[in-house]
Coordinates of C-alpha atoms in Angstrom, one line a residue:
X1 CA -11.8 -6.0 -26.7
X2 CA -8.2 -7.0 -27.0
X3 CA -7.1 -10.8 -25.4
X4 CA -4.1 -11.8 -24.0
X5 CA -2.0 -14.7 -23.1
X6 CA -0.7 -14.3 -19.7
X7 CA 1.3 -16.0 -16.7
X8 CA 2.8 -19.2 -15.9
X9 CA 1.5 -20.2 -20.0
X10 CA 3.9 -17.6 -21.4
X11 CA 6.3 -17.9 -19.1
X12 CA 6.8 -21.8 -19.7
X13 CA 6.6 -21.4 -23.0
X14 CA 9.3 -19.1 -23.8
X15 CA 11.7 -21.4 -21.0
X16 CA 10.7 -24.1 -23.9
X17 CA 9.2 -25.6 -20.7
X18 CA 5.9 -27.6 -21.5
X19 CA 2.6 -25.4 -21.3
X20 CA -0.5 -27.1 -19.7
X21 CA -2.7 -25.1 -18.9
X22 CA -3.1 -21.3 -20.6
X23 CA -4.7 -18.5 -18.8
X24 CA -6.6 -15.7 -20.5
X25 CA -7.0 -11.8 -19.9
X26 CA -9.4 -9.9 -21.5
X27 CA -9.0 -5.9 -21.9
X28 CA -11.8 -3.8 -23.1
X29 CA -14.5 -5.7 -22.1
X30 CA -17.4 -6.3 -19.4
X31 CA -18.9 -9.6 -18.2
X32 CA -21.9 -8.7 -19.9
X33 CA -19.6 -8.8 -23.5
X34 CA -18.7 -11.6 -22.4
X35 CA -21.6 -13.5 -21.5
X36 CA -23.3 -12.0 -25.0
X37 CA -20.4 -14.1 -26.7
X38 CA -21.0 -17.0 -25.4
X39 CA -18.5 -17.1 -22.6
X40 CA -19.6 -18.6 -19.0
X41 CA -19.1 -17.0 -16.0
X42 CA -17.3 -18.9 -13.4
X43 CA -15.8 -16.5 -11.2
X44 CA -16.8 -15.5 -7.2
X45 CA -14.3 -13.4 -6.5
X46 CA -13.7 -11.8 -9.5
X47 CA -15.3 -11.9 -13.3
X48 CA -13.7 -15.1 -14.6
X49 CA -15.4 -17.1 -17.9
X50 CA -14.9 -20.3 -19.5
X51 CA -14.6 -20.7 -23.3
X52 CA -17.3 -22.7 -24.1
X53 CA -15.4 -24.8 -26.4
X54 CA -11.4 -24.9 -24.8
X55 CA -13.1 -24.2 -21.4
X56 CA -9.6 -22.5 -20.5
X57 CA -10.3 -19.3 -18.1
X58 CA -10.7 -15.7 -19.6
X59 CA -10.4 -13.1 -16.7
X60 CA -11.4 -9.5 -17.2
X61 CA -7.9 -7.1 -16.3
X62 CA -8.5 -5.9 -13.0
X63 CA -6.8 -4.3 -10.5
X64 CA -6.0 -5.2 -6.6
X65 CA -6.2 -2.5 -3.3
X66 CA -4.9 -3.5 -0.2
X67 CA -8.1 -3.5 2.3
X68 CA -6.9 -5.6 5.4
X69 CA -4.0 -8.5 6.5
X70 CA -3.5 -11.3 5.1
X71 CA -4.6 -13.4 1.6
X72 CA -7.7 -12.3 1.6
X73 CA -7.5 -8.5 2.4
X74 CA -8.4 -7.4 -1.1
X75 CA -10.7 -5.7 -3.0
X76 CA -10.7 -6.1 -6.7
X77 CA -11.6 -3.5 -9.5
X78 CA -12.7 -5.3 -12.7
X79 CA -13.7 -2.9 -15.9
X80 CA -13.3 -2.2 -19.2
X81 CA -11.0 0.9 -18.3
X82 CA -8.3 -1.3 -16.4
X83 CA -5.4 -1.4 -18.9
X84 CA -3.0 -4.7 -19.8
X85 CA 0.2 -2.8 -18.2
X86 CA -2.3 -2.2 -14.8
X87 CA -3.2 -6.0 -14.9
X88 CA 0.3 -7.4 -15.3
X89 CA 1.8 -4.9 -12.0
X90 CA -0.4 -6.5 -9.9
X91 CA 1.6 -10.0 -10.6
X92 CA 3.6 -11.6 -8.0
X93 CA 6.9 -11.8 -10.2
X94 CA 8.7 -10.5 -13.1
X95 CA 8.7 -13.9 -15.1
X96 CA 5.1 -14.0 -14.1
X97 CA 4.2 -10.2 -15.9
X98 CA 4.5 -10.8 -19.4
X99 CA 1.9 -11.3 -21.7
X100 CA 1.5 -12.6 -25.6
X101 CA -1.0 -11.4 -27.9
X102 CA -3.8 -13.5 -28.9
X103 CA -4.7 -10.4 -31.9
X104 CA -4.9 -11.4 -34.8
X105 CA -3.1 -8.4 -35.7
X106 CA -0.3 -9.0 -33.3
X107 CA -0.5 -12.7 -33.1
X108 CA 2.3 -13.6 -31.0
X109 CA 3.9 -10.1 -30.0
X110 CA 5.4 -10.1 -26.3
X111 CA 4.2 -7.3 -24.0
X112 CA 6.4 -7.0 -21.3
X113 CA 6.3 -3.9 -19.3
X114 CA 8.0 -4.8 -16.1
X115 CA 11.4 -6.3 -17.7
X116 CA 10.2 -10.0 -17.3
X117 CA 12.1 -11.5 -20.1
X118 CA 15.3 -10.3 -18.8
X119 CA 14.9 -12.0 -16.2
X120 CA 14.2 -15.1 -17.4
X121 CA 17.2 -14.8 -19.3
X122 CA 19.2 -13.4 -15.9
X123 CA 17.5 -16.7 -14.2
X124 CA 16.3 -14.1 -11.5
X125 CA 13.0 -14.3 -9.4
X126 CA 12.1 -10.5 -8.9
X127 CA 8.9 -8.8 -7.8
X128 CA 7.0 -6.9 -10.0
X129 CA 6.3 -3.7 -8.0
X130 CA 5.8 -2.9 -4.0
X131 CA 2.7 -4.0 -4.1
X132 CA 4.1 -7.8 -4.1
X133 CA 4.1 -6.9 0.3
X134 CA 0.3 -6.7 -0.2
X135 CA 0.0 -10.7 -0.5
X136 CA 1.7 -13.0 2.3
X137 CA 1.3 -16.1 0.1
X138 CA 3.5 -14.7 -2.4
X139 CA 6.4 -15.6 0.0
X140 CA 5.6 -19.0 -0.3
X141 CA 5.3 -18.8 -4.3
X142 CA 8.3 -17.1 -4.2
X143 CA 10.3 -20.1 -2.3
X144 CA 8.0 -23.0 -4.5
X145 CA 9.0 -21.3 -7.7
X146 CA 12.9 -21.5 -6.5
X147 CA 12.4 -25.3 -5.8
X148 CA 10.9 -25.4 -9.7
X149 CA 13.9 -23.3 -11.6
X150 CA 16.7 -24.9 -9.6
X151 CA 19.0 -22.4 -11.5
X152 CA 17.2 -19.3 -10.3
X153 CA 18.5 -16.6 -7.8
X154 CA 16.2 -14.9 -5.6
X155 CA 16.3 -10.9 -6.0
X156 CA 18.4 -9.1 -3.3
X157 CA 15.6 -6.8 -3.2
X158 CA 12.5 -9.2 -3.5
X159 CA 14.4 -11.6 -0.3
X160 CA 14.6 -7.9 1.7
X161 CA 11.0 -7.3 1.0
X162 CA 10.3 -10.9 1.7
X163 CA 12.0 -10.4 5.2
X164 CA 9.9 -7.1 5.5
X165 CA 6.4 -9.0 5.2
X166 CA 7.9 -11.6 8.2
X167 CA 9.4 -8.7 10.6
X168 CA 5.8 -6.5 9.6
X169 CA 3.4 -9.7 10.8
X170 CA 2.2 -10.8 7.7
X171 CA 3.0 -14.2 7.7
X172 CA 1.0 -14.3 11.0
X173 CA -2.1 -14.3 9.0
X174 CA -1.8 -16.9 6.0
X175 CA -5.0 -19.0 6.0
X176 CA -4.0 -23.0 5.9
X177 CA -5.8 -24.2 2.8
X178 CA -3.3 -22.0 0.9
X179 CA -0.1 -22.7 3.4
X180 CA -0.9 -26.3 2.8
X181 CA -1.6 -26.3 -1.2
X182 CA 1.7 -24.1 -1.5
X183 CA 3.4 -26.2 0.4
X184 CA 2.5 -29.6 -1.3
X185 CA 3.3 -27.9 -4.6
X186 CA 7.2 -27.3 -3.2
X187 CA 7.3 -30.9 -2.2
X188 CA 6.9 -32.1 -5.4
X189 CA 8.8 -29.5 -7.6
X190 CA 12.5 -31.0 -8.5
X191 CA 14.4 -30.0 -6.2
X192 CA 12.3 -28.9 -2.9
X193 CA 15.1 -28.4 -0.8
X194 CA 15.7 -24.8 -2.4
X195 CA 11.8 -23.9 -1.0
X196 CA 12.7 -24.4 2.7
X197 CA 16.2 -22.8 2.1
X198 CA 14.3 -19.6 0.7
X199 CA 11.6 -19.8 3.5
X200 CA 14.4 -20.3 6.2
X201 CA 16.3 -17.1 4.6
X202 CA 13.6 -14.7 5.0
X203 CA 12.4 -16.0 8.7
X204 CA 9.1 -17.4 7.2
X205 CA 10.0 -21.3 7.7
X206 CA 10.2 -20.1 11.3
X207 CA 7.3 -18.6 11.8
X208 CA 5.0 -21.3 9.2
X209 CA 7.1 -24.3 10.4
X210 CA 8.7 -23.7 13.8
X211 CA 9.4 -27.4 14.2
X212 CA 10.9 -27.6 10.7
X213 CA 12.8 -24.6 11.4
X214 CA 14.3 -25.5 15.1
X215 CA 16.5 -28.6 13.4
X216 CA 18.8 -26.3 11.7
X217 CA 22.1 -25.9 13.8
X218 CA 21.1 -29.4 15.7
X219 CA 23.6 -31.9 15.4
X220 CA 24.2 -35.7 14.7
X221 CA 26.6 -38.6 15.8
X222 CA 29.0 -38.1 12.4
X223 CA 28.9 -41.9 12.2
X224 CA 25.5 -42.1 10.9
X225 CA 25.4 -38.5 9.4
X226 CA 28.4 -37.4 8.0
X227 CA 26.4 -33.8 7.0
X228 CA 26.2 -33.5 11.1
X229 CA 23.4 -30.5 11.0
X230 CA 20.1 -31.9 11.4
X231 CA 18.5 -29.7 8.9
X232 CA 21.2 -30.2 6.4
X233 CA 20.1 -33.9 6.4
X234 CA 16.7 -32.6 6.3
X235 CA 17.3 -30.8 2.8
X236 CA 18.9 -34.0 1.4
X237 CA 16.3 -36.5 1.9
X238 CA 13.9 -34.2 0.7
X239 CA 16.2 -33.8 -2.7
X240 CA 16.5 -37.7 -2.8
X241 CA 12.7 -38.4 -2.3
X242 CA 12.7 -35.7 -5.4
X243 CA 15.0 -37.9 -6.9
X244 CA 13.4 -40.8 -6.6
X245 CA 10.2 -39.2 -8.2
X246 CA 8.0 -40.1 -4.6
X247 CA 4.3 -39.1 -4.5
X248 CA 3.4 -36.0 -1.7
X249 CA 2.2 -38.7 1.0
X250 CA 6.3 -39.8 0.5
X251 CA 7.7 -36.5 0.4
X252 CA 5.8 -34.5 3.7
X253 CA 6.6 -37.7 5.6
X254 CA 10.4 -37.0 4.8
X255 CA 9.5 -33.6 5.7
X256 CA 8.5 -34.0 9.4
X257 CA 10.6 -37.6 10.0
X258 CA 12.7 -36.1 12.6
X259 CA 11.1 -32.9 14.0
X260 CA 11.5 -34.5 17.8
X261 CA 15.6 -34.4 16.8
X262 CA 15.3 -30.0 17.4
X263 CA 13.4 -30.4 20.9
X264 CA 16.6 -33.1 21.8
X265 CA 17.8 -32.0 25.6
X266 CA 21.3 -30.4 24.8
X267 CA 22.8 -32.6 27.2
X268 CA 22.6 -35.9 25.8
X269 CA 23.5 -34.2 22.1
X270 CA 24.4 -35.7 19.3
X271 CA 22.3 -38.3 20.4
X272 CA 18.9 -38.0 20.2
X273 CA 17.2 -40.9 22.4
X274 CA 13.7 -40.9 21.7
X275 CA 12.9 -38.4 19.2
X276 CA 10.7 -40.7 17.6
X277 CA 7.6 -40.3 20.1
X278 CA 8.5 -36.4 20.1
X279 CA 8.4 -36.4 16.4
X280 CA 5.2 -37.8 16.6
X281 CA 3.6 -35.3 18.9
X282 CA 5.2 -32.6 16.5
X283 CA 3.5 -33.6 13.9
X284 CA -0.1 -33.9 15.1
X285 CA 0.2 -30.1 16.3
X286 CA 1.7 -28.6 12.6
X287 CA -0.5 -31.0 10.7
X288 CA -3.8 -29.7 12.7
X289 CA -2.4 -25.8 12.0
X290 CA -2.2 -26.3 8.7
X291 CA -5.2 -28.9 8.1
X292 CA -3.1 -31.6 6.7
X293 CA -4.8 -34.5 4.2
X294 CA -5.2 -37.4 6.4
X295 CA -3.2 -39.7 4.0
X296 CA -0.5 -37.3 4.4
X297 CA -0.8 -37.3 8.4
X298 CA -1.3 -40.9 8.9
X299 CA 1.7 -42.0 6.4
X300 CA 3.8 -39.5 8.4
X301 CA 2.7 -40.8 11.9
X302 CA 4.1 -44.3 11.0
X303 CA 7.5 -43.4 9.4
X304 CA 7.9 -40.6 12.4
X305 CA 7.4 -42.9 14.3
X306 CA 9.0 -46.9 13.2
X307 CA 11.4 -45.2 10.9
X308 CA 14.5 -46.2 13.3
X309 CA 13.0 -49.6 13.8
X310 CA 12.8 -49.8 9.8
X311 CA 16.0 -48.5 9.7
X312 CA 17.7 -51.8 12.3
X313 CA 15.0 -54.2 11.2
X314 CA 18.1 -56.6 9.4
X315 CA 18.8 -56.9 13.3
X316 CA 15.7 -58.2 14.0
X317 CA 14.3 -61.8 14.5
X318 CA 11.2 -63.2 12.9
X319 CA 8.7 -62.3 16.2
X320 CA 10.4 -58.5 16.1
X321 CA 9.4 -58.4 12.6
X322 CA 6.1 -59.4 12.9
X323 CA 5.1 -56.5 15.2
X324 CA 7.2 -54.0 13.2
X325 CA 4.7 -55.3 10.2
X326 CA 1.6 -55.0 12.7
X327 CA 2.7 -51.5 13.7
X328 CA 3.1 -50.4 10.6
X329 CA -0.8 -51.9 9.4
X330 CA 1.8 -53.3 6.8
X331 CA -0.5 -56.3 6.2
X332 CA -4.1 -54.4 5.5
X333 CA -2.6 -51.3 3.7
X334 CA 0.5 -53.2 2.2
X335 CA 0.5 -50.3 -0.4
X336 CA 1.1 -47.7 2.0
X337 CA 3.5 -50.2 3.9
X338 CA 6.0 -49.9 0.3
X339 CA 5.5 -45.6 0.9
X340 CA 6.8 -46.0 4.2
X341 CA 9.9 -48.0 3.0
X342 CA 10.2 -45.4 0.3
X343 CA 10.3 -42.3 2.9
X344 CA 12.9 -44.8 4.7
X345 CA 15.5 -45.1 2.0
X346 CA 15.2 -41.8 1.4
X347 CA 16.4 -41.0 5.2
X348 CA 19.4 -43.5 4.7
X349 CA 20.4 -41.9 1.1
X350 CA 19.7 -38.4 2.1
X351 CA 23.5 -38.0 4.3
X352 CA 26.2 -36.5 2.8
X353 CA 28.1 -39.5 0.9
X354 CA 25.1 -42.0 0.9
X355 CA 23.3 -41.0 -2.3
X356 CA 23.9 -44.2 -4.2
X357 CA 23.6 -46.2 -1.2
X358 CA 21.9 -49.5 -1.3
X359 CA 18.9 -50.1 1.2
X360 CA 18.7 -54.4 1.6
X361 CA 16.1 -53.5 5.0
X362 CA 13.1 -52.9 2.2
X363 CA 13.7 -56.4 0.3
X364 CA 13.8 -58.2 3.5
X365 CA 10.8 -56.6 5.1
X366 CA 9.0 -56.9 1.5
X367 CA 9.6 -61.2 2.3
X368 CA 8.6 -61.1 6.1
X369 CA 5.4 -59.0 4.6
X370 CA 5.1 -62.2 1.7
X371 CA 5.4 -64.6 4.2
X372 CA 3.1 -63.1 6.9
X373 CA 0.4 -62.6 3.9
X374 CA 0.6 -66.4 3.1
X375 CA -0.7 -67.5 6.3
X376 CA -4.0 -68.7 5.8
X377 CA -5.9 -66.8 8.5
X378 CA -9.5 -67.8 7.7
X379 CA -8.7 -71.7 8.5
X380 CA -6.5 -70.8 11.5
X381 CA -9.5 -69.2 12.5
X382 CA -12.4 -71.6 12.0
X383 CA -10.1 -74.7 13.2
X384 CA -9.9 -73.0 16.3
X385 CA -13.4 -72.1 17.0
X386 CA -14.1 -75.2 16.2
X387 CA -12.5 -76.5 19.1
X388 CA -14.3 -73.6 21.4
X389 CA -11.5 -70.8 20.9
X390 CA -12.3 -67.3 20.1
X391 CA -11.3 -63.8 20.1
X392 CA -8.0 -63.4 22.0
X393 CA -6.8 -66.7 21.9
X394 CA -7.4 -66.6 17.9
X395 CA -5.6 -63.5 17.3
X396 CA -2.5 -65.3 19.3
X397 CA -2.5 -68.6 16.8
X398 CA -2.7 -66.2 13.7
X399 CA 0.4 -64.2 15.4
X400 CA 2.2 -67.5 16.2
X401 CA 1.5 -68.3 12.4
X402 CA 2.9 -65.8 11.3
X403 CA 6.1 -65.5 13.2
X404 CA 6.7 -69.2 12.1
X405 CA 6.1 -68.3 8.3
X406 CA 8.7 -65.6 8.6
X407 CA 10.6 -67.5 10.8
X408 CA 11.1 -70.4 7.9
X409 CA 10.9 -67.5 4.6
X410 CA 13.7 -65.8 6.3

């Protein structure tokens, strides 16, 4: 029995990137070996087994066949006979293929049959072997792991196989828990820009994310976007929200903020009255396809939605601001309300020349949000029912209240 560091582990770690999580194979061995040793099985699809004291994963070496479409048209050979070289060509990429010895004869020797450390060294995504076609989802990997290593190229010849899998159907039949986890993974890599630029290159962003894909080519008064191209400004606030290290809630809301701008009638271009409300309806169809987290939906449904109000509210008098703040739930989820006017500074700084711009709309909708919160609700309330108000009539005092507290903050 002969055990091997493998994967992601061995590939951070000779970047000098920091190393997390390490994952195991085992050659030579059976699950009952393993279970004899004190090892825990853990695995459904496949024998996997915790250590019972790092509780890191050891999987047996096993092999893959092609059985049907899509991720989970597989059936998997486990044994004692499946050799280290065998385990590593069924990998996704190169970088992802080489393995370290965990022997303690051979403590730290690199095994690395498929030229992997090249191309680290090259700064090259490649596939491992034709059977990379086998697996849609390692499209999307492919595109997430560009948006991780900013200074990788794809492959010439992994981008053509890529294109390949779109034109052959296989993209048709990706199951949504893993569109959505590789696609929430992309977000929040440095620079997820470079995932929808590699999903776009090999059709797959139009056939996952048609809506995404349409804004490309779609342009914008140069006034308010000197980039022009829709989907150019698309890429930029996704870089800024990147840049300014927002959670995923943040970062899928920049992602869908203006997906009514591609379905804009040609006639009234660059213009793009109402987009807002066809954002909105946008949205709700990709976010049921791909079974979206609700946080993720609902923040997205608001900035979709209020981000051009957002984005004019220093315009705006103390009554307009009030019912931006309703609209928004601002003042029972004031927490979500500050991740709304996150995803809207990242619209304003994501335009070509705007990176360092400054964004005064969030303080001053931060002290109409102070000033509606100091309104003392609970004795606006019970003075009026003492006087025989209720309902209705109540909730138009507290609104009057509030207008006036902003009115006087502001």
């Amino acid at each position: 029995m002969q055990i091997y560091m493998v994967g992601g582990a061995v590939r951070d770690q000779l970047l000098g990137r920091p190393v997390n999580d390490h994952d195991w194979v085992v050659v030579g061995a059976t699950p009952e070996q393993m279970t004899a040793l004190g090892y825990l099985p853990v695995g459904r699809d496949f024998p996997v087994f915790l250590h019972p004291q790092t509780r890191e994963e050891y999987a047996l070496a096993r092999t893959e066949r092609k059985s049907g479409r899509g991720y989970r048209g597989f059936v998997v050979q486990a044994s004692p006979d499946v050799t280290l070289e065998q385990d590593l060509a069924r990998r996704d990429l190169t970088i992802n293929s080489i393995a370290i010895s965990a022997d303690p004869a051979s403590a730290g020797a690199i095994i690395d049959p498929y030229g992997g450390v090249q191309d680290l060294q090259r700064r090259v995504l490649r596939h491992v072997s034709e059977a990379f076609h086998e697996d849609p989802v390692r499209i999307l990997r492919v595109a997430r792991f560009a948006a991780r290593f900013t200074d990788f190229s794809v492959a010439p010849e992994t981008m053509q196989l890529m294109r390949e899998m779109v034109a052959h159907g296989e993209a048709d039949h990706l199951v949504p828990e893993r569109v959505w986890q590789e696609l929430a993974r992309g977000l929040m890599e440095d620079k997820p820009s470079r995932m929808f630029e590699v999903l776009r290159e090999c059709g797959a962003l139009r056939v996952l994310l048609p809506e995404v894909d349409r804004l490309w080519g779609v342009p914008q008064p140069p006034q308010h976007h000197p980039e022009v191209d829709t989907g150019v400004h698309l890429l930029l606030v996704l870089d800024m929200a990147a840049r300014l290290q927002a959670p995923l809630t943040v970062r899928f809301a920049c992602l869908t903020h203006d997906l009514g701008k591609g379905s804009t009638p040609p006639d009234i271009l660059p213009r793009h009255i109402g987009h807002e409300q066809r954002s909105v309806q946008l949205l709700k169809g990709l976010c049921a396809r791909w079974r979206v987290p609700n946080d993720c939906r609902e923040l997205a449904e608001v900035v979709a939605r209020e981000h051009g109000n957002i984005h004019r509210s220093g315009d705006l008098g103390a009554a307009a601001l009030v019912r931006l703040l309703e609209r928004c739930d601002a003042i029972r989820k004031p927490q979500r309300f500050e991740e709304i006017l996150l995803a809207c500074e990242c619209d304003v700084r994501g335009r070509l020349g705007c990176e360092d711009a400054p964004y005064p709309q969030a303080a001053r909708l931060r002290a109409a949000l102070a000033a509606v919160q100091s309104v003392a609700t609970s004795e606006i309330a019970a003075h009026a029912q003492s006087k025989g108000l209720s309902g209705e009539k109540i909730g138009e005092l507290i609104h009057a209240a509030r207008v006036d507290a902003v009115a006087k903050a502001l």
